[in-house]
PDB file of C-alpha atoms in Angstrom:
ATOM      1  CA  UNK A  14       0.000   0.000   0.000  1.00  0.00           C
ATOM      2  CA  UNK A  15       1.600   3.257  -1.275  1.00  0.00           C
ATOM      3  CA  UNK A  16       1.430   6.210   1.097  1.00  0.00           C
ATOM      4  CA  UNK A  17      -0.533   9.408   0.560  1.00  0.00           C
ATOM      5  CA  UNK A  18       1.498  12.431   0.804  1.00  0.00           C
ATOM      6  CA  UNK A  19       0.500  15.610   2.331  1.00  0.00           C
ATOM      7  CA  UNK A  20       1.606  19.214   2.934  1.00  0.00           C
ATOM      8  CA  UNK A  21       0.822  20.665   6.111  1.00  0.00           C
ATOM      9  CA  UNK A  22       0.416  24.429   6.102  1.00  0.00           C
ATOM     10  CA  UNK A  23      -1.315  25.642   8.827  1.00  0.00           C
ATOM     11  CA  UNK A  24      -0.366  25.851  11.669  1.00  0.00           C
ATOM     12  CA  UNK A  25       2.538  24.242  10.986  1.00  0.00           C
ATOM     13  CA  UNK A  26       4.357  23.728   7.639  1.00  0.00           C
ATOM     14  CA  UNK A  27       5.557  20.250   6.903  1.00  0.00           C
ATOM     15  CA  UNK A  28       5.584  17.174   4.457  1.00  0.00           C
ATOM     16  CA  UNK A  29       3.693  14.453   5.736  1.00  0.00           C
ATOM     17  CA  UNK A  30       3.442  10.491   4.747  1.00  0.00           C
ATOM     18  CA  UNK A  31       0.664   8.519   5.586  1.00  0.00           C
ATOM     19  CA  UNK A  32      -1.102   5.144   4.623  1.00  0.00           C
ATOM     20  CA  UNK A  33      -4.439   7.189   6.124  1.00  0.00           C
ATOM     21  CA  UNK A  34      -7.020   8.845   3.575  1.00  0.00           C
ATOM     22  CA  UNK A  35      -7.596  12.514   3.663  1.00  0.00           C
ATOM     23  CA  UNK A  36     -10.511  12.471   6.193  1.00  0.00           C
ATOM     24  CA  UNK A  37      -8.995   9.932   8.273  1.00  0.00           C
ATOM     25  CA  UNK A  38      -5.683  12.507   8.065  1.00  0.00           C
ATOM     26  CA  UNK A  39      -7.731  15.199   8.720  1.00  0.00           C
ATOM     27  CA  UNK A  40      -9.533  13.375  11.970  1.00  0.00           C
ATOM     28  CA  UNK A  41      -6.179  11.983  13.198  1.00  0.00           C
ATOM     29  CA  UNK A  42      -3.524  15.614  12.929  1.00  0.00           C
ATOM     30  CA  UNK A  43      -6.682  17.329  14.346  1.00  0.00           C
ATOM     31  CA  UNK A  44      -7.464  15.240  17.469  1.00  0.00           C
ATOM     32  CA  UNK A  45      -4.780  12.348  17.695  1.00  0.00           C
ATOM     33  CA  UNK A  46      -4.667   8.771  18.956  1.00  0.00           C
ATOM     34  CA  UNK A  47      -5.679  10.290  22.300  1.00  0.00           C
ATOM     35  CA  UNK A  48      -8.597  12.294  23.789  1.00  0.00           C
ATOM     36  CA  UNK A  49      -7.589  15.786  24.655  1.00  0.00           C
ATOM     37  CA  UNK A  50      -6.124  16.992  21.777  1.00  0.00           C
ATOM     38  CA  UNK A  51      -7.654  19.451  19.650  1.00  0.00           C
ATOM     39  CA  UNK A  52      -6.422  21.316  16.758  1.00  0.00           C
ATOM     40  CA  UNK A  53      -7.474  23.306  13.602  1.00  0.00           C
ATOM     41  CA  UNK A  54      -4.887  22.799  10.994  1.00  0.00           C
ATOM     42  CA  UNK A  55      -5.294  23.414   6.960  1.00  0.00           C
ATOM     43  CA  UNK A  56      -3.194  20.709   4.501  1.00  0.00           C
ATOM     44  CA  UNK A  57      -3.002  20.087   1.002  1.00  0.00           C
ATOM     45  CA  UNK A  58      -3.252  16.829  -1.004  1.00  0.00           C
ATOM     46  CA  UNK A  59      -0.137  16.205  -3.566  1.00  0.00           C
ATOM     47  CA  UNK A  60      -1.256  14.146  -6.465  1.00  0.00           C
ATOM     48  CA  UNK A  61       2.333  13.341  -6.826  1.00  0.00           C
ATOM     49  CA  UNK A  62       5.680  12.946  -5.442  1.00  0.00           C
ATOM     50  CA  UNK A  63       7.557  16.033  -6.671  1.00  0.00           C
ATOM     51  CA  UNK A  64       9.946  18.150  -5.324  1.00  0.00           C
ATOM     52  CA  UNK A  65      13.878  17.780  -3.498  1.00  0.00           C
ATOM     53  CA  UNK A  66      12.959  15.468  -0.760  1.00  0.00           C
ATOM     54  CA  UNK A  67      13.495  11.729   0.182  1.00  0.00           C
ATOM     55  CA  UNK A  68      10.304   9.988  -1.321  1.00  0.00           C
ATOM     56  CA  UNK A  69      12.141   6.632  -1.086  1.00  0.00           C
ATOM     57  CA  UNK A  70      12.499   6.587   2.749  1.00  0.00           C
ATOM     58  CA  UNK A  71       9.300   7.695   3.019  1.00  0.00           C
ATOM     59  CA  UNK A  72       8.266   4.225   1.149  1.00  0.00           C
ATOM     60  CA  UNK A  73      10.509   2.787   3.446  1.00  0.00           C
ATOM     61  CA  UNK A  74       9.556   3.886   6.647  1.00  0.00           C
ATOM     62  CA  UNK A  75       5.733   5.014   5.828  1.00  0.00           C
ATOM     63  CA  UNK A  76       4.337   0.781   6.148  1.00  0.00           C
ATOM     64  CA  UNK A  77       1.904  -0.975   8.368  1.00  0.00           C
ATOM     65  CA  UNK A  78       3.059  -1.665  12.077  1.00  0.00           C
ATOM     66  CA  UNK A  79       3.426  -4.936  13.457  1.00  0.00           C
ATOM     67  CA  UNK A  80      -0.533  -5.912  14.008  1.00  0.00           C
ATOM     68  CA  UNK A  81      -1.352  -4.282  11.171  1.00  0.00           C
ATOM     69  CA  UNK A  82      -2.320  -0.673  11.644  1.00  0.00           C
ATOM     70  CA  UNK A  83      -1.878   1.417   9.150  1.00  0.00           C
ATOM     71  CA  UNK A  84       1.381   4.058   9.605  1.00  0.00           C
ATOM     72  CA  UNK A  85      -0.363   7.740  10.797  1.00  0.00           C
ATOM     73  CA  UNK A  86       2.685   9.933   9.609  1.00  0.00           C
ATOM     74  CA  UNK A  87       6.016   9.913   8.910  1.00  0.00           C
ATOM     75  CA  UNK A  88       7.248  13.419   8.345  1.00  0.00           C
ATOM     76  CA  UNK A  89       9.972  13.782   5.423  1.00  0.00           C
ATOM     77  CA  UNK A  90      10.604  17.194   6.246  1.00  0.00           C
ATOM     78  CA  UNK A  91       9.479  20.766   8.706  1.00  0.00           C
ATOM     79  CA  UNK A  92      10.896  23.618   6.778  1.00  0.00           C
ATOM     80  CA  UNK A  93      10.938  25.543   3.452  1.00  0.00           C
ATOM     81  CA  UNK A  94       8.398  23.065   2.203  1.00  0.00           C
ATOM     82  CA  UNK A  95       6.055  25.239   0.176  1.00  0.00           C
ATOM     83  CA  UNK A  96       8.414  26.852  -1.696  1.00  0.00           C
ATOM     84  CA  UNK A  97      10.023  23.213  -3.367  1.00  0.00           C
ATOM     85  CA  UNK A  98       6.858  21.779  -4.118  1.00  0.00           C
ATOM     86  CA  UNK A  99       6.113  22.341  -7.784  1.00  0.00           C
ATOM     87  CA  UNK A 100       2.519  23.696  -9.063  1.00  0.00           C
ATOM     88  CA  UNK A 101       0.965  20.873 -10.734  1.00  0.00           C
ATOM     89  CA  UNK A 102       1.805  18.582  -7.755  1.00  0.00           C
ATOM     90  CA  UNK A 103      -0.829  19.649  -6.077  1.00  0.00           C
ATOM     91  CA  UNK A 104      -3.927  18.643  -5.481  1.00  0.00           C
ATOM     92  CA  UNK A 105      -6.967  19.560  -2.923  1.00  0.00           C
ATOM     93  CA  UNK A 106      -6.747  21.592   0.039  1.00  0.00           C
ATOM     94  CA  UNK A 107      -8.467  20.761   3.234  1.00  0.00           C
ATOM     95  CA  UNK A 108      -9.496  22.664   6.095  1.00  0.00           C
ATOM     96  CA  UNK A 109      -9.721  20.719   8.596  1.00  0.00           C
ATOM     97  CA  UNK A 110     -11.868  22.245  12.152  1.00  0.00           C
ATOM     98  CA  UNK A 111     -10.720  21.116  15.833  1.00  0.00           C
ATOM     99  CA  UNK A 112     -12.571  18.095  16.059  1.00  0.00           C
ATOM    100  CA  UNK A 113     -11.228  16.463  12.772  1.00  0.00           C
ATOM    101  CA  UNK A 114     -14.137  17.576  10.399  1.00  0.00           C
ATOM    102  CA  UNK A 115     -12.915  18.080   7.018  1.00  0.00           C
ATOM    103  CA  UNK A 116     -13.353  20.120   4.007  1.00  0.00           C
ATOM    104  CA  UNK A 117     -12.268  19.557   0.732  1.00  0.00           C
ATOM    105  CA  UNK A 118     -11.311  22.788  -1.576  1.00  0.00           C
ATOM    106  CA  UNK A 119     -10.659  21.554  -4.845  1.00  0.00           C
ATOM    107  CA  UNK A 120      -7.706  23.791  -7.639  1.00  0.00           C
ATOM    108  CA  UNK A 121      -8.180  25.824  -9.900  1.00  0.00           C
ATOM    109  CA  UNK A 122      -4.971  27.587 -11.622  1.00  0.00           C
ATOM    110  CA  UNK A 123      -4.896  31.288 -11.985  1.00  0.00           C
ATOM    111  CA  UNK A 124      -3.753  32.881 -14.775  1.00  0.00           C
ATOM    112  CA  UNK A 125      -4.159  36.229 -16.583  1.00  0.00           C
ATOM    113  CA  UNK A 126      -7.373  35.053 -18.456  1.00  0.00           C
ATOM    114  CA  UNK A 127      -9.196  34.836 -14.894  1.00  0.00           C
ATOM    115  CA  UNK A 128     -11.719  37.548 -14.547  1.00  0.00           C
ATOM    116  CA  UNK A 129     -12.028  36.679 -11.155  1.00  0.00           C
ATOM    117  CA  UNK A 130     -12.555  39.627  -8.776  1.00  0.00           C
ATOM    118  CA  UNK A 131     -13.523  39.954  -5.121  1.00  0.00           C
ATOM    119  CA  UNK A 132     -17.177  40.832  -4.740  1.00  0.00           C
ATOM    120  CA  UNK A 133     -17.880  44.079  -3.245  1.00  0.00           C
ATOM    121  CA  UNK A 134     -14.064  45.377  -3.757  1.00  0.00           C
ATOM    122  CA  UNK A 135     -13.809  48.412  -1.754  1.00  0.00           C
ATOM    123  CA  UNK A 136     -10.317  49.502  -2.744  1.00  0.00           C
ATOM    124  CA  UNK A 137      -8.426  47.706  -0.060  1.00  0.00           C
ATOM    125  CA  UNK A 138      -8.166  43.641   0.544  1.00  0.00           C
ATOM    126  CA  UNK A 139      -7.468  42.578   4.089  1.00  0.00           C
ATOM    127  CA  UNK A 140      -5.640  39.050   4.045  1.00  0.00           C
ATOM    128  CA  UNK A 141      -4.435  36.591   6.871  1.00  0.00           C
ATOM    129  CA  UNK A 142      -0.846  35.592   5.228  1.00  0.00           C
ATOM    130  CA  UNK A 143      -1.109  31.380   6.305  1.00  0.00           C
ATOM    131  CA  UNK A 144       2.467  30.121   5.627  1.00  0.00           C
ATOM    132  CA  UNK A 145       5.278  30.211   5.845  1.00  0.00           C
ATOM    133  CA  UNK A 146       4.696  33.782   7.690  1.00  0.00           C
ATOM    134  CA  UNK A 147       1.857  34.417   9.738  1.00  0.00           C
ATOM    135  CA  UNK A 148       0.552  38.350   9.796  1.00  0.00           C
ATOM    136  CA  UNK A 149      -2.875  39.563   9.133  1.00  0.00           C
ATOM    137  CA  UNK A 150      -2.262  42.184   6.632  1.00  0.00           C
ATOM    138  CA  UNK A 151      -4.128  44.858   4.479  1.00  0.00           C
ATOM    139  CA  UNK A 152      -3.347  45.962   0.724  1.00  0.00           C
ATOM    140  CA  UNK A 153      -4.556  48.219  -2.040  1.00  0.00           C
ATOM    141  CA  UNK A 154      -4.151  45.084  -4.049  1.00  0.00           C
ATOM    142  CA  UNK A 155      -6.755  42.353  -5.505  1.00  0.00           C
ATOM    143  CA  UNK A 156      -5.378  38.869  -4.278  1.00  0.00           C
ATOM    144  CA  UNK A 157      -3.508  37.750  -7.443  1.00  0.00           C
ATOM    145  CA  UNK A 158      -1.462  41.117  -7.139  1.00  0.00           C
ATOM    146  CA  UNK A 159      -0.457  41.007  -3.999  1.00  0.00           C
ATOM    147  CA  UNK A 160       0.111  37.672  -4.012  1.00  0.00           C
ATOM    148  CA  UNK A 161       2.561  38.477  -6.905  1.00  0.00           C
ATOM    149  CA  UNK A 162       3.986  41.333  -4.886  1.00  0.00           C
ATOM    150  CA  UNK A 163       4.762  39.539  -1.809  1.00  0.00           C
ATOM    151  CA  UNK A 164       6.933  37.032  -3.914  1.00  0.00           C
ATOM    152  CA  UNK A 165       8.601  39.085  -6.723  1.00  0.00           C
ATOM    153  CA  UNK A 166      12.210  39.744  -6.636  1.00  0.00           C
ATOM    154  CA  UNK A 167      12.029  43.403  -6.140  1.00  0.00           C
ATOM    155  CA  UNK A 168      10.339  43.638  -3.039  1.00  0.00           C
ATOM    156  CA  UNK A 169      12.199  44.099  -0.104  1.00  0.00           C
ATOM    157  CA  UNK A 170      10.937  41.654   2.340  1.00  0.00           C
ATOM    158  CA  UNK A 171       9.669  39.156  -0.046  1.00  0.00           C
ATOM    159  CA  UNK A 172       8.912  35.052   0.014  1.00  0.00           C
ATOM    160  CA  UNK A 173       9.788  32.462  -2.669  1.00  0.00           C
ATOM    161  CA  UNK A 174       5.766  31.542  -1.856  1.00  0.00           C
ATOM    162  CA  UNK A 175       2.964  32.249   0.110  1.00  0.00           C
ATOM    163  CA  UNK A 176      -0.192  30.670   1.023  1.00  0.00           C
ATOM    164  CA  UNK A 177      -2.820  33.420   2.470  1.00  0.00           C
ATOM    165  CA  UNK A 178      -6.296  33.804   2.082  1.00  0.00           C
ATOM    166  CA  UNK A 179      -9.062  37.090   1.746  1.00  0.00           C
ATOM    167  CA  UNK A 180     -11.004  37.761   4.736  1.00  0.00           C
ATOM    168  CA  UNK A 181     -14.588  39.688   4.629  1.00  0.00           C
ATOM    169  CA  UNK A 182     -14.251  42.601   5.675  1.00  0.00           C
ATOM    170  CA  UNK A 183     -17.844  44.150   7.004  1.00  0.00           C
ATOM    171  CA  UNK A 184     -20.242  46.582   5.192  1.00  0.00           C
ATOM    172  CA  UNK A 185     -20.293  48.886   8.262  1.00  0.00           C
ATOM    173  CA  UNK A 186     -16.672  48.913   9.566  1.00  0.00           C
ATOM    174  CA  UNK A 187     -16.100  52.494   9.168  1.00  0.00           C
ATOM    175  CA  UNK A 188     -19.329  53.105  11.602  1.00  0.00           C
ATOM    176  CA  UNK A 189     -18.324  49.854  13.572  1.00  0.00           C
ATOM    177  CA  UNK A 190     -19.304  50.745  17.413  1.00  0.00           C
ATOM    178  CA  UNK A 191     -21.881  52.734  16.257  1.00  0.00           C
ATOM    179  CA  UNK A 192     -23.976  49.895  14.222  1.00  0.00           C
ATOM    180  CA  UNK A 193     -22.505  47.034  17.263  1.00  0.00           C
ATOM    181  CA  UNK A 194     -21.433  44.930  14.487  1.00  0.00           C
ATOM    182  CA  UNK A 195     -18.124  43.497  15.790  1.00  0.00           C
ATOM    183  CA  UNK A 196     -17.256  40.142  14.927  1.00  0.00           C
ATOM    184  CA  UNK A 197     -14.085  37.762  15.390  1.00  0.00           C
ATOM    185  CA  UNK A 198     -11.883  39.629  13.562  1.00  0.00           C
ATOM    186  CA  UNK A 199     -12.755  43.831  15.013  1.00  0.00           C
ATOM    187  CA  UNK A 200     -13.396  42.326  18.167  1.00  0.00           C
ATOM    188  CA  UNK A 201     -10.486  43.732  20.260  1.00  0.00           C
ATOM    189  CA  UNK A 202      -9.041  47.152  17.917  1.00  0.00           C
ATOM    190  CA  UNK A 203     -10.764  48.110  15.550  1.00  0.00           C
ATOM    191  CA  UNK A 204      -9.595  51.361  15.341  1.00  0.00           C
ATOM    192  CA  UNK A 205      -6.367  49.921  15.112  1.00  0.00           C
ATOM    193  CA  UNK A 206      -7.511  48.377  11.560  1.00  0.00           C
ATOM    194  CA  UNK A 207      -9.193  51.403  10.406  1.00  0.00           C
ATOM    195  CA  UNK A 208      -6.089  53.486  11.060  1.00  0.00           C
ATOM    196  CA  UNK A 209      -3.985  50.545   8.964  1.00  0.00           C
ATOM    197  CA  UNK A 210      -6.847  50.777   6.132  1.00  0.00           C
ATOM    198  CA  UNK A 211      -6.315  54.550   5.925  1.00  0.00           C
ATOM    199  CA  UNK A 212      -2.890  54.577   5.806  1.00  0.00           C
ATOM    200  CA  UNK A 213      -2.418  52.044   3.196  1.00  0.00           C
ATOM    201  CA  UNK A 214      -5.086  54.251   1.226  1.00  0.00           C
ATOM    202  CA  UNK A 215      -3.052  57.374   1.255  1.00  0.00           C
ATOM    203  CA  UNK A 216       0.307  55.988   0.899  1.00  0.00           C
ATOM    204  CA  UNK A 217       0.058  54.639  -2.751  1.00  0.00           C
ATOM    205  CA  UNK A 218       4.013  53.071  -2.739  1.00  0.00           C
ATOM    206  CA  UNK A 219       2.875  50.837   0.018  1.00  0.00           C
ATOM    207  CA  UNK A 220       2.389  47.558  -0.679  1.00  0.00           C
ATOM    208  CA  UNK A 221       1.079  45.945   2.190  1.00  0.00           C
ATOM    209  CA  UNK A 222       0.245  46.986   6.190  1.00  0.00           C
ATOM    210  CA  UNK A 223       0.783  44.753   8.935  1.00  0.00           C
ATOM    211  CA  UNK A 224      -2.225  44.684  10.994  1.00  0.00           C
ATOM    212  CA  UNK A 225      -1.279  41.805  13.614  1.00  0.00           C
ATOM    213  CA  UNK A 226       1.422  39.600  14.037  1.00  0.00           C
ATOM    214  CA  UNK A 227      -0.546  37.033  16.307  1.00  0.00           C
ATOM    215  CA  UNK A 228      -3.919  36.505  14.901  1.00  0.00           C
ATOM    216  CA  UNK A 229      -3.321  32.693  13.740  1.00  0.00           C
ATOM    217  CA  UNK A 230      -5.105  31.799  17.768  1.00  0.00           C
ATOM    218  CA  UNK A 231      -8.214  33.961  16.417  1.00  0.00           C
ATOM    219  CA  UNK A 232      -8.240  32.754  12.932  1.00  0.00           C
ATOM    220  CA  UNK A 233     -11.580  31.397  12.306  1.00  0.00           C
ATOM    221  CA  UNK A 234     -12.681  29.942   8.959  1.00  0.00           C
ATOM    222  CA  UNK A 235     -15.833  31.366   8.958  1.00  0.00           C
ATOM    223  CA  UNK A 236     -14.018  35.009   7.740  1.00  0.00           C
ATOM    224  CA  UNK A 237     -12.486  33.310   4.771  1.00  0.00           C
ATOM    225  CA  UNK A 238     -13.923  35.214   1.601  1.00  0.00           C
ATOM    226  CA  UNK A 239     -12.881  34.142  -1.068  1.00  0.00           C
ATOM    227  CA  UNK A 240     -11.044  31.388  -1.128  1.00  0.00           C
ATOM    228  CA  UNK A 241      -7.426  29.817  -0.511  1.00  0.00           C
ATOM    229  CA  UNK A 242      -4.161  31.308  -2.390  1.00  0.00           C
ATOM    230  CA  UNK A 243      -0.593  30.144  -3.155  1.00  0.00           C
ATOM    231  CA  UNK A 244       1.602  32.782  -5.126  1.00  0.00           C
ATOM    232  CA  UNK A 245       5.235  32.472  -6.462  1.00  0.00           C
ATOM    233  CA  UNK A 246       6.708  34.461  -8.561  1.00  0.00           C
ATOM    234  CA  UNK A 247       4.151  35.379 -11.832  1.00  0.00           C
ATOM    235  CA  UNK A 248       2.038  32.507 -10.703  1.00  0.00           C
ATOM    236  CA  UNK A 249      -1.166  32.173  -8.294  1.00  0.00           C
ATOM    237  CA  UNK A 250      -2.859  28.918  -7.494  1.00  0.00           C
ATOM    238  CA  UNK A 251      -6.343  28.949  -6.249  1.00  0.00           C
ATOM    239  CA  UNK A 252      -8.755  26.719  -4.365  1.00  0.00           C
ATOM    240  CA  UNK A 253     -12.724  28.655  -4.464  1.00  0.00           C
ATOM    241  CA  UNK A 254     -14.259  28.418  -0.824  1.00  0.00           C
ATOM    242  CA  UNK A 255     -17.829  27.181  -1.178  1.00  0.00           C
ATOM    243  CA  UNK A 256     -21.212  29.101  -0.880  1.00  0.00           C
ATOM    244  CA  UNK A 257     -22.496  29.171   3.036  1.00  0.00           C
ATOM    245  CA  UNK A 258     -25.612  27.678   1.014  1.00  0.00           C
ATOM    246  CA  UNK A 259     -23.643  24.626  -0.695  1.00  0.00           C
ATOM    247  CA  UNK A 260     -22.139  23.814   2.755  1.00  0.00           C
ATOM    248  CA  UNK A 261     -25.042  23.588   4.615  1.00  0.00           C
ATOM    249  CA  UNK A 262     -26.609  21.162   1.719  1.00  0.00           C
ATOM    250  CA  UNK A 263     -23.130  19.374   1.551  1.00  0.00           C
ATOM    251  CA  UNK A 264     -21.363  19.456   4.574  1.00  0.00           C
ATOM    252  CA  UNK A 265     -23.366  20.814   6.887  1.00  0.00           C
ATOM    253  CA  UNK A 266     -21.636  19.304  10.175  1.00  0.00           C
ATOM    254  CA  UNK A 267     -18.420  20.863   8.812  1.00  0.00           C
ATOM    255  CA  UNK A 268     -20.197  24.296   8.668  1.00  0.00           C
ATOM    256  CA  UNK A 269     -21.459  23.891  12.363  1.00  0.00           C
ATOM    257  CA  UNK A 270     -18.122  22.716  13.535  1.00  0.00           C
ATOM    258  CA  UNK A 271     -16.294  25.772  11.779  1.00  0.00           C
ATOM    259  CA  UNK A 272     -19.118  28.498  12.943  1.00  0.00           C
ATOM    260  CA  UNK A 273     -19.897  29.531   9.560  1.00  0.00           C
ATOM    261  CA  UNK A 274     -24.028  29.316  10.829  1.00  0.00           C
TER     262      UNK A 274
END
């Protein structure tokens, strides 16, 4: 039995082999062999095995134990993952909630013949950057650019990849404590975000604002827009998040589990 190979990306980035199925993946990174553990994490499906690592001990070492049971993981390698694993390796993403429930997002490749564009663009995109850095972040750019722009060669504190997603950002932010509408992500400064929307407004040369540099423990799925990204260099992958309305008539216990209703 040939292993499955996965890329972890959230919360942690790392190259996984297991004999397990996605799901069962999913069920067993998120909660383990043992009660008590509980853990949202995000990981991507490679069709193939591509990319500078050891795939042959991984055959080796990723085989059935003794009695029988299938191998959980075998981890070929922790860091600088993303950035060696080539396009067309991959295959769907999963987001996986804190009590193993599953997701599956599946590609699509972006390229300049997409007319995709955020609904309800106001002029500035605010993103949660997913691996291998970690800020919340807000740009004048539309995803694809500043995807692009966080990984070209000419900006200064660039990435060879990176895997972020668009959150929603709220109808009635500017009049936030006056309409009470504070969710997950405005809940503790939201002044704080106003004053980084404003200033990355007015100063056109700026790329990109840093907005926080620890929101991965208030992350929630439920304020993904639209949809998971992975940019190097003149190339954006994409995987669509689904409808509210298609998850509750597909996977409705995942949309409980992650909050989304």
């Amino acid at each position: 039995m040939k292993p499955y190979f996965y890329l972890s990306v959230f919360p942690m980035e790392a190259l996984i082999a297991s004999q397990l199925e996605p799901e069962a993946f999913a069920s067993y990174m998120a909660v383990g062999a043992r009660k008590g553990s509980a853990e949202a994490l995000i990981f991507i499906q490679l069709k193939e095995a591509k990319g500078p690592f050891n795939w042959d001990e991984a055959l080796a070492k990723c085989v059935p134990h003794e009695k029988g049971q299938p191998k959980n993981s075998f981890y070929l390698s922790i860091y600088r993952v993303l950035e060696h694993i080539p396009f067309d390796a991959l295959g769907s993403l999963y987001l996986v909630t804190r009590d193993g429930r599953s997701l599956e997002l599946k590609s699509a490749v972006w390229d300049s013949s997409c007319d995709f564009v955020p609904e309800k663009w106001r002029g500035v995109g605010l993103y949660k950057e997913l691996c291998p850095v970690l800020p919340l972040v807000v740009s004048r750019l539309k995803p694809a650019e500043f995807g692009a722009y966080m990984t070209a060669p000419s900006t200064r504190t660039r990435v060879p990849a990176l895997l972020f997603t668009d959150l929603r950002i709220i109808d009635d932010l500017e009049t936030l404590h006056a309409s009470g509408n504070i969710g997950n992500v405005y809940d503790e400064h939201p002044e704080h975000l106003l004053t980084c929307i404003q200033e990355i407004r007015q100063q056109q040369e700026k790329g990109a604002k840093v907005v926080d540099r620890t929101y991965s423990t208030r992350f929630s799925y439920s304020l993904i827009h639209s949809g998971i990204f992975l940019s190097k260099p003149q190339t954006t992958f994409f995987w669509p998040m689904p409808s509210i309305q298609s998850i509750k008539e597909t996977k409705y216990d995942w949309g409980r589990s992650a909050e989304l209703f």
